[in-house]
Amino acid sequence: MNSPNLNPIKQLIDKIALHDPISSEDRVSLYELPYSSRQFEAGTYLLRDGEIKNDCAILVSGIAYRHKVSAEGLRQIVSICIPGEVINLQQLYLDEADNNVQALTECQISFISHVELRRLVTQRPSIARAFFATTLVELSMSREWMLSIGRRDARARVAHLLCEIALRLNNNGVPDGISYELPMTQDQLGDALGLTAVHINRTFKGLVRDGLIARSRYSITIPSWERLVQAAGFNSRYLNLKG
Amino acid sequence: MNSPNLNPIKQLIDKIALHDPISSEDRVSLYELPYSSRQFEAGTYLLRDGEIKNDCAILVSGIAYRHKVSAEGLRQIVSICIPGEVINLQQLYLDEADNNVQALTECQISFISHVELRRLVTQRPSIARAFFATTLVELSMSREWMLSIGRRDARARVAHLLCEIALRLNNNGVPDGISYELPMTQDQLGDALGLTAVHINRTFKGLVRDGLIARSRYSITIPSWERLVQAAGFNSRYLNLKG
DNA sequence: CGGAATGTTGAACCGTTTCAAACGGAGTGG
DNA sequence: CCACTCCGTTTGAAACGGTTCAACATTCCG
């Protein structure tokens, strides 16, 4: 999981190629980018609201979450970051970050100079295009997230989040009986779904009672993908996965 | 408002230049793009969920809203589109639309061939960059919207929406006493904010009672920007407006 | 003028929150 | 290896913000 020799560029390429093809020529030029890596322990801020331009940060291993806090101090988690994603793409062109990214587990981050990346993206339109496509998918995911928070009840919201993460971790499809680690406290889940930790707890219990999921510690098991999808009203189209 | 001689390319340029500068050279090449225009009446779908690649559609005049509907048939409005925006940027690189855009007022739409635009964007990195920046701002807006829906109460949600639109319509700042048209029914406002039409009504009444806004028909007046911002917990940073 | 769509209001209801207390499990120090 | 502590989970009861339903008022538009 935290194997130190994960190649960040490969992660990045795999990720962006998921939504837009990248020629082998472009791959090579991406491979030429210099980078440096660093480990961050769970809980660390990987990006802070208000932060000014910085190097481009790729999440190589681990899971993180992006959040904002309201004037009243309430937190809303707006997305989950998984390996291969650029955490601060926004800062590639906009000045100031307006959100935070925090490590959920230990995270390996690799840094590429923004200047370098901007240069590459300028010289190679198809790489620019791939990053653009990735960003469009992120936008699409955030719209679905809005639909969840605004219009689904607690049960469907939780189920939907579980579906989304399961599929993002297994792009080719989620087989029945699969399990995965979702290292989020119920407090964090609440902040992600616009609910209370207490209500997350009750909702989880309901899902377990009805056999839609099984749980132990941070591990989620999905006995029947079909049934969970049904309960969530989940339609994977918005993830724009190929195939 | 619906003046037929609005130049769509100028609108487009003004819009993307709002977040990223565009050189005069690039402006010229944008001006060379061929386009055709058409009027759509209020209520028309400008983009449909499931629609396959199409020409790039610029909203030249009028207001529209983007929405998704859940498996249970509930609608969530995820953004308000104002003039100068490309409605279906997503389709520039992704295949299938996963959301709908519907005209709120009569709308003038101009079409540019996606092929042309892709070609231009390939040849002129700084234009690509400007579109990228615009998309990043859209992403940023959607994150703020999530924060609203997930964590603000009804009053702050409504106030926040009113602030956002006021500022997007007046990029240089909102003077006290300003009014603007928000041609949305309370049903639509409810769907935008994850509330019921009924509750929108009561919340509006509350804001009026407390002198935070005045209303008549679809016209909103803001006596004190300061106070409305306060009630909304509004911080304009996420809009990434220059200056 | 008439009908449809939108806005307004009240009362009952309900999904979720709040508060508070107890529980469990992992890590720490004695 | 136990006791202690901390943090997150679990549970119950009461409260609340927002919903639902239903009736009525208003505005719009043909």
Coordinates of C-alpha atoms (C1' of nucleotides) in Angstrom, one line a residue:
Chain A
M1 CA 0.0 0.0 0.0
N2 CA 2.7 2.4 0.9
S3 CA 5.3 0.8 -1.3
P4 CA 7.9 3.6 -1.7
N5 CA 8.7 2.8 -5.3
L6 CA 5.3 3.6 -6.8
N7 CA 6.0 5.8 -9.8
P8 CA 4.0 9.0 -9.4
I9 CA 4.0 9.8 -13.1
K10 CA 2.7 6.4 -14.0
Q11 CA -0.1 6.9 -11.5
L12 CA -0.9 10.2 -13.0
I13 CA -0.9 8.9 -16.5
D14 CA -3.1 5.9 -15.6
K15 CA -5.5 8.3 -13.9
I16 CA -5.9 10.8 -16.7
A17 CA -5.8 8.1 -19.4
L18 CA -8.9 6.7 -17.7
H19 CA -10.9 9.5 -19.2
D20 CA -8.9 10.5 -22.2
P21 CA -6.4 8.5 -24.2
I22 CA -2.7 9.5 -24.1
S23 CA -0.3 8.7 -26.9
S24 CA 2.9 6.9 -26.1
E25 CA 4.8 10.0 -27.3
D26 CA 3.1 12.1 -24.7
R27 CA 3.7 9.5 -22.1
V28 CA 7.4 9.8 -22.7
S29 CA 7.4 13.5 -22.3
L30 CA 5.4 13.1 -19.0
Y31 CA 8.0 10.6 -17.9
E32 CA 10.7 13.2 -18.3
L33 CA 9.2 15.5 -15.7
P34 CA 11.4 15.8 -12.6
Y35 CA 9.6 15.2 -9.3
S36 CA 10.3 14.7 -5.7
S37 CA 8.3 12.6 -3.2
R38 CA 7.4 12.8 0.4
Q39 CA 5.2 10.9 2.9
F40 CA 2.6 12.6 5.0
E41 CA 0.9 11.0 8.0
A42 CA -2.8 10.7 8.4
G43 CA -4.4 14.0 9.4
T44 CA -1.8 16.2 7.7
Y45 CA -3.1 19.1 5.6
L46 CA -1.9 18.5 2.0
L47 CA -3.4 21.8 0.8
R48 CA -4.7 24.7 2.8
D49 CA -7.4 27.2 2.1
G50 CA -5.6 30.5 1.2
E51 CA -2.5 28.8 0.1
I52 CA -0.7 30.5 -2.8
K53 CA 0.7 28.9 -5.9
N54 CA 2.8 25.9 -5.1
D55 CA 4.2 22.9 -6.8
C56 CA 1.8 20.5 -8.3
A57 CA 1.0 17.7 -5.9
I58 CA 0.1 14.2 -7.1
L59 CA -1.4 11.8 -4.6
V60 CA 0.5 8.6 -5.2
S61 CA -0.7 6.4 -2.4
G62 CA -3.2 6.8 0.4
I63 CA -6.6 8.5 0.5
A64 CA -7.4 12.2 1.3
Y65 CA -10.4 14.3 1.4
R66 CA -11.1 17.8 0.2
H67 CA -13.2 20.1 2.3
K68 CA -14.4 23.6 2.9
V69 CA -15.6 25.2 6.1
S70 CA -18.4 27.6 6.4
A71 CA -18.4 31.0 8.1
E72 CA -20.1 29.3 11.1
G73 CA -17.3 26.8 11.2
L74 CA -19.2 23.8 9.8
R75 CA -17.2 21.5 7.6
Q76 CA -18.3 20.1 4.2
I77 CA -16.2 17.4 2.6
V78 CA -16.6 17.9 -1.1
S79 CA -14.6 15.0 -2.5
I80 CA -12.5 12.0 -1.8
C81 CA -9.1 12.0 -3.4
I82 CA -7.6 8.7 -4.5
P83 CA -4.2 7.8 -5.9
G84 CA -3.3 9.3 -9.3
E85 CA -5.1 12.6 -8.7
V86 CA -3.5 16.0 -8.8
I87 CA -4.6 17.6 -5.5
N88 CA -4.1 21.2 -6.4
L89 CA -4.8 21.4 -10.1
Q90 CA -6.8 24.5 -9.4
Q91 CA -3.6 26.3 -8.4
L92 CA -2.1 25.5 -11.8
Y93 CA -4.0 28.5 -13.1
L94 CA -5.8 30.2 -10.3
D95 CA -4.0 31.9 -7.5
E96 CA -5.4 31.1 -4.2
A97 CA -6.7 27.8 -2.9
D98 CA -10.2 28.0 -1.5
N99 CA -10.4 24.6 0.0
N100 CA -8.4 22.2 2.1
V101 CA -7.1 18.7 1.4
Q102 CA -6.3 16.5 4.4
A103 CA -4.8 13.1 4.5
L104 CA -7.1 10.4 5.6
T105 CA -4.4 7.7 5.7
E106 CA -0.7 8.0 5.4
C107 CA -0.2 9.6 2.0
Q108 CA 2.7 9.6 -0.5
I109 CA 2.7 12.9 -2.4
S110 CA 4.9 13.6 -5.4
F111 CA 5.7 17.1 -6.4
I112 CA 6.2 18.5 -9.9
S113 CA 7.0 22.1 -10.5
H114 CA 4.0 24.0 -11.7
V115 CA 6.2 25.8 -14.1
E116 CA 7.4 22.6 -15.7
L117 CA 3.9 21.2 -15.9
R118 CA 2.5 24.4 -17.4
R119 CA 5.3 24.4 -20.0
L120 CA 4.6 20.8 -20.9
V121 CA 0.9 21.4 -21.1
T122 CA 1.6 24.4 -23.4
Q123 CA 3.8 22.3 -25.7
R124 CA 1.6 19.3 -25.8
P125 CA -2.0 20.1 -26.4
S126 CA -3.1 16.5 -26.0
I127 CA -1.7 16.4 -22.5
A128 CA -3.6 19.6 -21.7
R129 CA -6.6 18.0 -23.2
A130 CA -6.2 15.0 -20.9
F131 CA -5.9 17.2 -17.8
F132 CA -8.9 19.1 -19.0
A133 CA -10.9 16.0 -19.4
T134 CA -9.9 14.9 -15.9
T135 CA -11.1 18.2 -14.5
L136 CA -14.4 17.9 -16.3
V137 CA -14.9 14.5 -14.7
E138 CA -14.2 16.0 -11.3
L139 CA -16.8 18.6 -12.1
S140 CA -19.2 15.9 -13.1
M141 CA -18.6 14.1 -9.8
S142 CA -19.2 17.2 -7.8
R143 CA -22.5 17.7 -9.5
E144 CA -23.6 14.2 -8.6
W145 CA -22.4 14.9 -5.1
M146 CA -24.7 17.9 -5.0
L147 CA -27.6 15.7 -6.2
S148 CA -26.9 13.4 -3.3
I149 CA -26.7 16.0 -0.6
G150 CA -29.6 18.0 -1.9
R151 CA -32.1 15.4 -2.9
R152 CA -31.3 11.9 -1.6
D153 CA -32.3 10.7 1.9
A154 CA -29.6 9.5 4.4
R155 CA -29.8 5.9 3.4
A156 CA -29.4 6.6 -0.4
R157 CA -26.7 9.1 0.3
V158 CA -24.6 6.7 2.3
A159 CA -25.2 3.9 -0.2
H160 CA -24.3 6.2 -3.1
L161 CA -21.0 7.2 -1.5
L162 CA -20.2 3.5 -1.0
C163 CA -21.0 2.8 -4.6
E164 CA -19.0 5.6 -5.9
I165 CA -15.9 4.8 -4.0
A166 CA -16.2 1.1 -4.7
L167 CA -16.3 1.8 -8.4
R168 CA -13.5 4.4 -8.4
L169 CA -11.3 1.9 -6.7
N170 CA -12.3 -0.8 -9.2
N171 CA -12.8 0.8 -12.5
N172 CA -13.6 -2.3 -14.3
G173 CA -16.6 -3.2 -12.2
V174 CA -17.4 -4.2 -8.6
P175 CA -17.9 -8.0 -8.1
D176 CA -20.3 -9.2 -5.5
G177 CA -18.7 -9.8 -2.1
I178 CA -15.9 -7.3 -2.6
S179 CA -14.6 -5.4 0.4
Y180 CA -12.6 -2.3 0.7
E181 CA -11.2 0.0 3.3
L182 CA -13.0 3.3 3.9
P183 CA -10.8 4.9 6.5
M184 CA -13.3 7.6 7.5
T185 CA -14.7 8.2 10.9
Q186 CA -18.5 8.7 11.1
D187 CA -17.8 12.3 11.8
Q188 CA -16.1 12.6 8.5
L189 CA -18.7 10.7 6.7
G190 CA -21.3 13.0 8.2
D191 CA -19.4 16.0 6.9
A192 CA -19.1 14.4 3.5
L193 CA -22.8 13.7 3.2
G194 CA -24.3 16.7 5.0
L195 CA -25.4 14.6 7.9
T196 CA -24.5 14.1 11.6
A197 CA -22.1 11.4 12.8
V198 CA -25.0 10.1 14.9
H199 CA -27.2 9.7 11.9
I200 CA -24.5 8.1 9.8
N201 CA -24.3 5.6 12.6
R202 CA -28.0 4.8 12.5
T203 CA -28.0 4.7 8.7
F204 CA -25.1 2.3 8.6
K205 CA -26.8 0.1 11.0
G206 CA -29.9 0.1 8.9
L207 CA -27.9 -0.9 5.8
V208 CA -26.2 -3.7 7.7
R209 CA -29.5 -4.9 9.2
D210 CA -30.9 -5.1 5.7
G211 CA -27.9 -6.9 4.4
L212 CA -26.9 -4.3 1.9
I213 CA -23.4 -4.0 3.4
A214 CA -21.3 -5.6 6.1
R215 CA -18.9 -3.7 8.2
S216 CA -16.0 -4.2 10.5
R217 CA -13.8 -1.4 11.6
Y218 CA -13.2 0.6 8.4
S219 CA -13.8 -2.3 6.1
I220 CA -16.9 -2.3 3.9
T221 CA -18.2 -5.4 2.2
I222 CA -20.7 -5.4 -0.5
P223 CA -22.6 -8.7 -0.8
S224 CA -24.7 -7.6 -3.8
W225 CA -23.5 -4.8 -6.0
E226 CA -26.9 -4.8 -7.7
R227 CA -28.8 -4.3 -4.5
L228 CA -26.6 -1.5 -3.2
V229 CA -26.8 0.3 -6.5
Q230 CA -30.6 -0.1 -6.3
A231 CA -30.7 1.4 -2.8
A232 CA -28.4 4.2 -3.8
G233 CA -30.1 5.1 -7.1
F234 CA -26.6 4.9 -8.4
N235 CA -25.8 5.4 -12.1
S236 CA -22.1 5.2 -12.9
R237 CA -22.3 7.3 -16.0
Y238 CA -21.2 10.5 -14.3
L239 CA -17.8 8.9 -13.6
N240 CA -17.1 8.8 -17.3
L241 CA -15.2 5.5 -17.0
K242 CA -14.1 4.1 -20.3
G243 CA -15.7 0.8 -21.4
Chain B
M1 CA -31.6 42.2 -22.8
N2 CA -32.3 40.1 -25.9
S3 CA -30.6 42.5 -28.3
P4 CA -29.9 40.4 -31.4
N5 CA -26.6 41.9 -32.2
L6 CA -24.7 40.7 -29.1
N7 CA -21.5 39.2 -30.3
P8 CA -21.2 35.8 -28.9
I9 CA -17.4 35.6 -29.2
K10 CA -17.0 38.9 -27.4
Q11 CA -19.2 37.5 -24.6
L12 CA -17.1 34.4 -24.5
I13 CA -13.9 36.3 -24.4
D14 CA -15.1 38.6 -21.7
K15 CA -16.1 35.7 -19.7
I16 CA -13.0 33.6 -19.9
A17 CA -10.8 36.7 -19.6
L18 CA -12.5 37.3 -16.2
H19 CA -10.4 34.5 -14.7
D20 CA -7.4 34.4 -17.0
P21 CA -5.9 37.1 -19.3
I22 CA -6.2 36.6 -23.0
S23 CA -3.7 38.3 -25.4
S24 CA -5.0 40.4 -28.2
E25 CA -3.5 38.0 -30.7
D26 CA -5.6 35.2 -29.2
R27 CA -8.6 37.4 -29.2
V28 CA -8.3 37.8 -33.0
S29 CA -8.1 34.1 -33.6
L30 CA -11.2 33.6 -31.5
Y31 CA -12.9 36.2 -33.5
E32 CA -12.3 34.2 -36.6
L33 CA -14.4 31.4 -35.4
P34 CA -17.5 30.9 -37.5
Y35 CA -20.7 30.6 -35.5
S36 CA -24.5 30.6 -35.9
S37 CA -27.0 31.9 -33.4
R38 CA -30.5 30.9 -32.4
Q39 CA -33.1 32.1 -29.9
F40 CA -34.8 29.6 -27.5
E41 CA -37.8 30.5 -25.4
A42 CA -38.0 30.0 -21.6
G43 CA -38.3 26.4 -20.6
T44 CA -36.6 24.9 -23.6
Y45 CA -33.9 22.3 -23.0
L46 CA -30.5 23.6 -24.2
L47 CA -28.8 20.4 -23.3
R48 CA -30.2 17.1 -22.5
D49 CA -28.9 14.3 -20.2
G50 CA -27.6 11.6 -22.5
E51 CA -27.0 13.9 -25.4
I52 CA -24.0 12.9 -27.5
K53 CA -21.4 15.3 -28.9
N54 CA -22.7 18.4 -30.4
D55 CA -21.6 21.8 -31.3
C56 CA -20.3 24.0 -28.6
A57 CA -23.1 26.2 -27.3
I58 CA -22.4 29.7 -25.9
L59 CA -25.1 31.4 -23.8
V60 CA -25.1 34.9 -25.2
S61 CA -28.1 36.3 -23.5
G62 CA -30.7 35.1 -21.0
I63 CA -30.3 32.9 -18.0
A64 CA -30.4 29.1 -17.8
Y65 CA -30.0 26.4 -15.1
R66 CA -28.2 23.1 -15.1
H67 CA -29.8 20.2 -13.3
K68 CA -29.8 16.5 -12.7
V69 CA -32.6 14.3 -11.6
S70 CA -32.2 11.4 -9.2
A71 CA -33.4 7.9 -9.7
E72 CA -36.5 8.8 -7.6
G73 CA -37.2 11.6 -10.0
L74 CA -36.2 14.4 -7.7
R75 CA -34.5 17.3 -9.3
Q76 CA -31.3 19.1 -8.2
I77 CA -30.3 22.3 -9.9
V78 CA -26.5 22.4 -9.8
S79 CA -25.7 25.8 -11.3
I80 CA -27.1 28.9 -12.8
C81 CA -25.7 29.8 -16.3
I82 CA -25.2 33.4 -17.2
P83 CA -24.2 35.0 -20.5
G84 CA -20.7 34.3 -21.8
E85 CA -20.7 30.7 -20.6
V86 CA -20.2 27.6 -22.7
I87 CA -23.1 25.4 -21.7
N88 CA -21.7 22.1 -22.9
L89 CA -17.9 22.4 -22.3
Q90 CA -18.1 19.0 -20.9
Q91 CA -18.9 17.6 -24.3
L92 CA -15.8 19.1 -25.7
Y93 CA -13.9 16.1 -24.5
L94 CA -16.3 13.7 -22.8
D95 CA -18.9 11.9 -24.8
E96 CA -22.2 11.9 -23.2
A97 CA -23.9 14.7 -21.2
D98 CA -25.0 13.6 -17.7
N99 CA -27.0 16.7 -16.9
N100 CA -29.6 19.0 -18.4
V101 CA -29.6 22.7 -19.1
Q102 CA -32.8 24.5 -19.4
A103 CA -33.6 28.1 -20.3
L104 CA -34.9 30.2 -17.5
T105 CA -35.7 33.1 -19.7
E106 CA -35.6 33.5 -23.4
C107 CA -32.0 32.6 -24.4
Q108 CA -29.8 33.4 -27.3
I109 CA -27.4 30.6 -28.0
S110 CA -24.5 30.7 -30.4
F111 CA -23.0 27.6 -31.8
I112 CA -19.4 27.0 -32.7
S113 CA -18.3 23.7 -34.1
H114 CA -16.6 21.6 -31.5
V115 CA -14.1 20.5 -34.1
E116 CA -13.1 24.1 -34.8
L117 CA -12.9 24.9 -31.2
R118 CA -10.8 21.9 -30.4
R119 CA -8.5 22.8 -33.3
L120 CA -8.1 26.4 -32.0
V121 CA -7.5 25.2 -28.5
T122 CA -4.8 22.9 -29.8
Q123 CA -3.1 25.6 -31.7
R124 CA -3.3 28.2 -29.0
P125 CA -2.3 27.0 -25.6
S126 CA -3.3 30.2 -23.9
I127 CA -6.8 29.9 -25.1
A128 CA -6.9 26.3 -23.8
R129 CA -5.5 27.7 -20.6
A130 CA -8.3 30.2 -20.4
F131 CA -11.0 27.6 -20.8
F132 CA -9.2 25.4 -18.3
A133 CA -9.3 28.3 -15.8
T134 CA -13.0 28.9 -16.4
T135 CA -13.7 25.2 -15.8
L136 CA -11.7 25.4 -12.6
V137 CA -13.8 28.3 -11.4
E138 CA -16.9 26.3 -12.2
L139 CA -15.6 23.5 -10.1
S140 CA -14.9 26.0 -7.3
M141 CA -18.4 27.3 -7.5
S142 CA -19.8 23.8 -7.3
R143 CA -17.8 23.1 -4.2
E144 CA -19.2 26.2 -2.6
W145 CA -22.7 25.1 -3.6
M146 CA -22.1 21.8 -1.9
L147 CA -21.1 23.6 1.2
S148 CA -24.3 25.6 1.0
I149 CA -26.6 22.6 0.5
G150 CA -24.8 20.4 3.0
R151 CA -24.1 22.8 5.9
R152 CA -26.0 26.0 5.7
D153 CA -29.5 26.4 7.0
A154 CA -32.3 27.6 4.8
R155 CA -31.9 31.3 5.5
A156 CA -28.1 31.3 4.8
R157 CA -28.6 29.2 1.7
V158 CA -31.0 31.6 0.1
A159 CA -29.0 34.6 1.1
H160 CA -25.9 32.9 -0.3
L161 CA -27.5 32.2 -3.6
L162 CA -28.6 35.8 -3.8
C163 CA -25.1 37.0 -3.0
E164 CA -23.5 34.8 -5.6
I165 CA -25.8 35.8 -8.4
A166 CA -25.6 39.5 -7.5
L167 CA -21.8 39.4 -7.7
R168 CA -21.7 37.3 -10.8
L169 CA -23.9 39.8 -12.5
N170 CA -21.8 42.7 -11.2
N171 CA -18.2 41.5 -11.1
N172 CA -16.9 44.8 -9.9
G173 CA -18.9 44.8 -6.7
V174 CA -22.5 45.1 -5.6
P175 CA -23.5 48.6 -4.5
D176 CA -26.1 48.9 -1.7
G177 CA -29.7 49.2 -3.1
I178 CA -29.0 47.3 -6.3
S179 CA -31.7 45.2 -7.7
Y180 CA -31.6 42.4 -10.3
E181 CA -34.0 40.0 -11.9
L182 CA -33.9 36.4 -10.6
P183 CA -36.4 34.7 -12.9
M184 CA -36.8 31.5 -10.9
T185 CA -39.9 30.1 -9.4
Q186 CA -39.8 29.1 -5.8
D187 CA -40.0 25.6 -7.0
Q188 CA -36.8 26.0 -8.9
L189 CA -35.2 27.8 -6.1
G190 CA -36.1 24.9 -3.9
D191 CA -34.5 22.5 -6.3
A192 CA -31.4 24.6 -6.4
L193 CA -31.0 24.8 -2.7
G194 CA -32.2 21.3 -1.7
L195 CA -35.3 22.7 0.0
T196 CA -39.1 22.8 -0.7
A197 CA -40.8 25.6 -2.6
V198 CA -42.9 26.1 0.5
H199 CA -39.9 26.6 2.7
I200 CA -38.3 28.9 0.2
N201 CA -41.4 31.0 0.5
R202 CA -41.2 31.2 4.2
T203 CA -37.5 31.8 4.2
F204 CA -37.9 34.6 1.6
K205 CA -40.5 36.2 3.8
G206 CA -38.2 36.0 6.7
L207 CA -35.4 37.8 4.8
V208 CA -37.9 40.5 3.7
R209 CA -39.3 40.9 7.2
D210 CA -35.7 41.4 8.5
G211 CA -35.0 43.9 5.8
L212 CA -32.2 41.9 4.2
I213 CA -33.9 42.0 0.8
A214 CA -36.9 43.4 -0.9
R215 CA -38.8 41.6 -3.5
S216 CA -41.4 42.1 -6.1
R217 CA -42.2 39.5 -8.7
Y218 CA -38.8 38.2 -9.8
S219 CA -36.9 41.3 -8.8
I220 CA -34.6 41.2 -5.8
T221 CA -33.3 44.4 -4.1
I222 CA -30.4 44.3 -1.7
P223 CA -30.6 47.3 0.7
S224 CA -27.3 46.5 2.3
W225 CA -24.7 44.2 0.7
E226 CA -22.8 44.0 3.9
R227 CA -25.7 42.7 5.9
L228 CA -26.7 40.1 3.3
V229 CA -23.2 38.9 3.0
Q230 CA -23.2 38.6 6.8
A231 CA -26.4 36.6 6.8
A232 CA -25.1 34.3 4.1
G233 CA -21.7 33.8 5.4
F234 CA -20.6 34.7 1.9
N235 CA -17.0 35.0 0.9
S236 CA -16.5 35.8 -2.7
R237 CA -13.1 34.3 -3.0
Y238 CA -14.3 31.1 -4.5
L239 CA -15.6 33.1 -7.6
N240 CA -12.0 34.0 -8.4
L241 CA -12.9 37.3 -9.8
K242 CA -10.0 39.5 -10.7
G243 CA -9.3 42.6 -8.6
Chain C
dC1 C1' -62.5 36.6 -18.9
dG2 C1' -61.1 32.2 -17.5
dG3 C1' -57.8 28.8 -16.6
dA4 C1' -53.3 27.4 -15.3
dA5 C1' -49.3 28.3 -12.9
dT6 C1' -47.2 30.3 -9.0
dG7 C1' -47.2 32.1 -4.4
dT8 C1' -49.0 32.1 0.5
dT9 C1' -50.5 30.2 4.7
dG10 C1' -51.6 26.9 8.5
dA11 C1' -51.3 22.5 10.9
dA12 C1' -49.6 18.0 11.3
dC13 C1' -45.8 15.2 10.6
dC14 C1' -41.2 13.3 10.1
dG15 C1' -36.3 12.8 9.1
dT16 C1' -32.5 14.4 11.1
dT17 C1' -30.3 16.8 14.9
dT18 C1' -29.0 17.6 19.5
dC19 C1' -27.7 16.3 23.9
dA20 C1' -26.1 13.2 27.0
dA21 C1' -24.6 9.0 28.6
dA22 C1' -22.5 4.5 28.0
dC23 C1' -19.6 1.5 25.4
dG24 C1' -15.5 -0.4 23.0
dG25 C1' -11.0 -0.7 21.2
dA26 C1' -6.4 0.8 20.4
dG27 C1' -2.5 2.8 22.5
dT28 C1' 0.4 4.0 26.6
dG29 C1' 2.6 3.9 30.8
dG30 C1' 3.3 1.8 35.1
Chain D
dC1 C1' -0.4 -7.5 31.6
dC2 C1' -3.4 -4.5 33.7
dA3 C1' -5.3 0.1 34.3
dC4 C1' -6.0 4.2 32.3
dT5 C1' -7.1 7.3 28.7
dC6 C1' -8.6 8.9 24.5
dC7 C1' -11.2 8.8 20.6
dG8 C1' -14.7 7.1 18.0
dT9 C1' -19.0 4.4 18.1
dT10 C1' -23.5 3.3 19.9
dT11 C1' -28.0 4.2 22.0
dG12 C1' -32.0 6.7 23.7
dA13 C1' -35.1 10.7 24.3
dA14 C1' -36.4 15.1 23.2
dA15 C1' -36.3 18.9 20.2
dC16 C1' -36.2 21.2 15.8
dG17 C1' -35.8 22.5 10.9
dG18 C1' -37.9 21.5 7.1
dT19 C1' -41.6 18.7 4.7
dT20 C1' -46.1 17.4 3.4
dC21 C1' -50.7 18.2 2.4
dA22 C1' -54.3 21.0 1.5
dA23 C1' -56.7 25.2 0.9
dC24 C1' -56.8 29.7 -0.8
dA25 C1' -54.8 34.0 -3.1
dT26 C1' -52.6 36.1 -6.8
dT27 C1' -50.6 36.8 -11.1
dC28 C1' -50.0 35.7 -15.7
dC29 C1' -51.3 34.8 -20.2
dG30 C1' -54.0 33.4 -24.0

